[in-house]
Coordinates of C-alpha atoms in Angstrom, one line a residue:
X83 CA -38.6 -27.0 0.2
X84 CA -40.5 -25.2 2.6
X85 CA -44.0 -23.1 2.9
X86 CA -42.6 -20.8 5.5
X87 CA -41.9 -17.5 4.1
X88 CA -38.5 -16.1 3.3
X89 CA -36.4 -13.2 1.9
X90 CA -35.8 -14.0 -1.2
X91 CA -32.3 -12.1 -1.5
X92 CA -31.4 -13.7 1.8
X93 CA -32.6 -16.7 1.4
X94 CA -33.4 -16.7 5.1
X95 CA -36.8 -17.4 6.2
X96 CA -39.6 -15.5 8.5
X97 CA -40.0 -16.5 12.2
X98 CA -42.4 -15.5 14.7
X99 CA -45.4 -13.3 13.8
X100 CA -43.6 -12.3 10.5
X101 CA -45.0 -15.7 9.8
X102 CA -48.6 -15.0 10.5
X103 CA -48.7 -11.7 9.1
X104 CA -47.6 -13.0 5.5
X105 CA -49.5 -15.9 5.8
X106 CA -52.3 -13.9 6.5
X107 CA -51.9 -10.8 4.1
X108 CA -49.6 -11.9 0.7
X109 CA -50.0 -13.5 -2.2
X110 CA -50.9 -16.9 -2.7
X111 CA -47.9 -19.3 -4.5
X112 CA -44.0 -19.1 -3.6
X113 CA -44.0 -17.0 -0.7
X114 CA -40.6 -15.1 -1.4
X115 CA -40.2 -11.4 -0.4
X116 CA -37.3 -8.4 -0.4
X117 CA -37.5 -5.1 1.1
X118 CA -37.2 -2.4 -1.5
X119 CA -33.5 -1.5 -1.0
X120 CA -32.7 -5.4 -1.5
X121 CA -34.6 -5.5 -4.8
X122 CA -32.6 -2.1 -6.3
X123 CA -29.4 -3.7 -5.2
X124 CA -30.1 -6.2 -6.9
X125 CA -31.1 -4.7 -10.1
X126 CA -34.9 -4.4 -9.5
X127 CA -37.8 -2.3 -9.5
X128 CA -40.6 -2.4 -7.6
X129 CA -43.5 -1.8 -10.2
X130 CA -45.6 1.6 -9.6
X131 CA -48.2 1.5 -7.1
X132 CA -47.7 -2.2 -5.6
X133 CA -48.6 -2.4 -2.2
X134 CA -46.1 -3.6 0.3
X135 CA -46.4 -5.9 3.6
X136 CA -45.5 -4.7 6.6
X137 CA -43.6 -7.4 9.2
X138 CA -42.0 -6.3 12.2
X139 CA -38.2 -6.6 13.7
X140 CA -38.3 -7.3 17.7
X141 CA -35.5 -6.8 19.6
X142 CA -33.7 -5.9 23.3
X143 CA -30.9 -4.0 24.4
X144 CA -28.6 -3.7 27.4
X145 CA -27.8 -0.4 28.8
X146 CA -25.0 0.5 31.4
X147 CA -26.2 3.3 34.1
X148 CA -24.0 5.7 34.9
X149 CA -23.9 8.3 37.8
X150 CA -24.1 12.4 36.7
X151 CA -19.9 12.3 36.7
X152 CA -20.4 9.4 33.8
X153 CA -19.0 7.0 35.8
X154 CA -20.7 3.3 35.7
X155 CA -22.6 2.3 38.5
X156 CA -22.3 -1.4 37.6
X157 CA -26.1 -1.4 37.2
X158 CA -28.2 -2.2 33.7
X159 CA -31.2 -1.4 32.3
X160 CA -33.1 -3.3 29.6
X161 CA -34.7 -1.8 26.9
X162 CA -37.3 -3.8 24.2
X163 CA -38.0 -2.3 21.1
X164 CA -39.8 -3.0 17.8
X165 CA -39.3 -1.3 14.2
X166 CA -41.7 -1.8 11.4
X167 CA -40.3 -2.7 7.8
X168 CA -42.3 -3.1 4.1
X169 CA -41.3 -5.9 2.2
X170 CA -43.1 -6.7 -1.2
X171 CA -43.4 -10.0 -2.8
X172 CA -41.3 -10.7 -5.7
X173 CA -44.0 -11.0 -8.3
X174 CA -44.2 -7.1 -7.8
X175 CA -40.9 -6.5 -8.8
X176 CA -39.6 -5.8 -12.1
X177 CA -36.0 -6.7 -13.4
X178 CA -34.3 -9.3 -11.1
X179 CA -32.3 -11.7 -12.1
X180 CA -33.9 -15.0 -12.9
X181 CA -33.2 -16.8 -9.5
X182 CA -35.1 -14.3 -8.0
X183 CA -38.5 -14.5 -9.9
X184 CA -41.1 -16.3 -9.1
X185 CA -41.2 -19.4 -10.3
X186 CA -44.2 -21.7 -11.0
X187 CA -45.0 -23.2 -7.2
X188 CA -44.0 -26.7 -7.4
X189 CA -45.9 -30.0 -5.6
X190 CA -44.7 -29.8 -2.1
X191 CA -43.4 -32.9 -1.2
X192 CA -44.1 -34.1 2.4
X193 CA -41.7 -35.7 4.6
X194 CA -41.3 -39.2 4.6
X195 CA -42.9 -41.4 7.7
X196 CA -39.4 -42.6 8.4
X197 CA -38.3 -38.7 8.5
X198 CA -41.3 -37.1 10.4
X199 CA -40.6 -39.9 13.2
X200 CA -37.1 -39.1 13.5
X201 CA -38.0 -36.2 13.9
X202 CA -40.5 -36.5 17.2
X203 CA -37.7 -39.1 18.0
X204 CA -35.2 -36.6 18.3
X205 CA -36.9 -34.1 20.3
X206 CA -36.8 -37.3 23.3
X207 CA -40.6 -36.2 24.2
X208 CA -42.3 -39.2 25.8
X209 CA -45.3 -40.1 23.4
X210 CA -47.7 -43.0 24.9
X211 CA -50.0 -44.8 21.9
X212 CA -53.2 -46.0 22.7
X213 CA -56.1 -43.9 24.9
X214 CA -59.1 -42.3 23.8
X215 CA -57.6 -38.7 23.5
X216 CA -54.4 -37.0 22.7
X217 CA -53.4 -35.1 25.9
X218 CA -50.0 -33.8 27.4
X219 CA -49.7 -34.3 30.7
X220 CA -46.7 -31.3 32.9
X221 CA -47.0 -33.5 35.8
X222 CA -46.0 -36.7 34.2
X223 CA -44.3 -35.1 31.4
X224 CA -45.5 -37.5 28.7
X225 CA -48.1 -36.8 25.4
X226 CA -50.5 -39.5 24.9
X227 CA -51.6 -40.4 21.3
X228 CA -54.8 -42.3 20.4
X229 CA -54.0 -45.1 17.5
X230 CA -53.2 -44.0 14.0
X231 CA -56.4 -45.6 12.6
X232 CA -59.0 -43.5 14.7
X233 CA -57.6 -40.1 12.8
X234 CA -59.1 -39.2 9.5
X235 CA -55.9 -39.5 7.9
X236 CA -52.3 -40.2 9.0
X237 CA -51.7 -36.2 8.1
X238 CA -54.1 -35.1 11.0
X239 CA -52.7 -37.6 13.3
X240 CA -49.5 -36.0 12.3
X241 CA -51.0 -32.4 13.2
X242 CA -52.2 -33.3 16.3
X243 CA -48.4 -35.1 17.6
X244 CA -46.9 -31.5 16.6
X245 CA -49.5 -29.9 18.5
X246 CA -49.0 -31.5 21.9
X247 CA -45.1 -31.3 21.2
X248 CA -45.9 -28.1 21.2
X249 CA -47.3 -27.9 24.5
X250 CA -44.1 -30.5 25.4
X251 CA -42.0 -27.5 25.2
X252 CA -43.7 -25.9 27.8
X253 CA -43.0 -27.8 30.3
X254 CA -40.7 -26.3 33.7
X255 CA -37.6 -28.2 32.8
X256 CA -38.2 -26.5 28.8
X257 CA -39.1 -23.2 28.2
X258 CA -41.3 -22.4 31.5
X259 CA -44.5 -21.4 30.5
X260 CA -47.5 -21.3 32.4
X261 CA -49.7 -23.7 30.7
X262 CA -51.3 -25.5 33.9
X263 CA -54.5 -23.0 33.9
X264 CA -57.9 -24.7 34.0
X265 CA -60.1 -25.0 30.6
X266 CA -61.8 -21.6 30.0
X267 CA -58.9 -19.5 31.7
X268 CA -56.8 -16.9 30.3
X269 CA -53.2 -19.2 30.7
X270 CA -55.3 -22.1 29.2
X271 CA -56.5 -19.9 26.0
X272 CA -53.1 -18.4 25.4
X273 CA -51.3 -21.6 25.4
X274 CA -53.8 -23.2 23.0
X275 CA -52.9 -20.4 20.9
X276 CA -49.2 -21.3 21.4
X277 CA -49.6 -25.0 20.4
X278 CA -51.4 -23.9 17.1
X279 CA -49.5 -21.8 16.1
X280 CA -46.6 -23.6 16.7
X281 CA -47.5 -26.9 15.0
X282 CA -48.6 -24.7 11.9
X283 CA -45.1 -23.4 11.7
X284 CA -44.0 -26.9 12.0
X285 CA -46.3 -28.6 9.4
X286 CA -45.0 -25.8 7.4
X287 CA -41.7 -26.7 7.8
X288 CA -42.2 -30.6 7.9
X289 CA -44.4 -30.7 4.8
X290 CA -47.4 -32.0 6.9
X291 CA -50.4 -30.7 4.8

């Protein structure tokens, strides 16, 4: 199972800040949702005056230049867009089939130790035990974690390795962002915001709670 949102006729789940927004604005319990066209397809209606939740489709496209005669110039031009959609969550729709209601949400089951350090194993980061803080460092390219025992419970020690995996993925060689600025700076902020986000998405996924 998973917390992360998904569309229930799909099957697929949110990324991104589709993730955040439903988090933030829907429903507590299975968090399963369907635009209106995918629930009359599939038999259902959405009951009179439910309010829907709006999530966002982000996107670029390539465009060839051409000259006034409509010939190609060889040159390209890049174009970002985003287009709003309404989705509503399934306990506001009438008349789907069974294995699209809601059912009641059932105990989430974490992942095993043994799984959540495969996991960390497999991404081949660098993590260092011992020391007083947990830290990564981009010039040495290694996280360092303080022992198991000095975290309330294993689930925040957990937390805090996705976090600084996080900011692993950051790194030159990885995806490139700037995440050397100082403590107080604009690059150090945004990247803060970037690890937290991205190590709720994963203790999402993972089943850390």
């Amino acid at each position: 199972g998973t917390q992360l949102p998904f569309n229930a006729a799909t099957g697929r789940p949110y990324s991104g800040v589709n993730v955040l927004l439903l988090w933030l604005c829907g429903p507590a319990g299975v968090p399963a949702y369907m635009t209106f066209k995918q629930a009359e397809k599939l038999g259902g209606k959405v009951r009179g005056g439910s309010k829907g939740f709006r999530i966002v489709y982000a996107d670029s496209h390539v465009k060839r230049v051409k000259d006034d005669n409509g010939e190609a110039t060889g040159e390209v031009q890049f174009y970002s867009f985003l287009k709003r959609h309404t989705v509503f969550h399934v306990s506001q729709i009438d008349g789907l089939p069974e294995k699209y209601q809601v059912q009641p949400a059932e105990e989430y089951e974490p992942l095993s130790d043994d799984a959540f350090n495969l996991f960390v194993d497999n991404t081949r980061a660098e993590v260092r035990p011992g020391g007083r803080k947990a830290f990564y460092m981009p010039a040495m390219d290694v996280i360092g974690m303080p022992p198991l025992q000095t975290f309330k419970s294993a689930e925040n020690y957990k937390a805090t390795l996705l976090h600084e995996l996080v900011h692993w993925t950051g790194h030159k060689s990885r995806l490139d962002r700037r995440i050397s600025g100082g403590r107080g700076s604009h690059e150090y902020a945004r990247e803060e915001l970037v690890a937290e986000m991205g190590a709720a998405f994963l203790c999402a996924r993972l089943g850390v709670t």
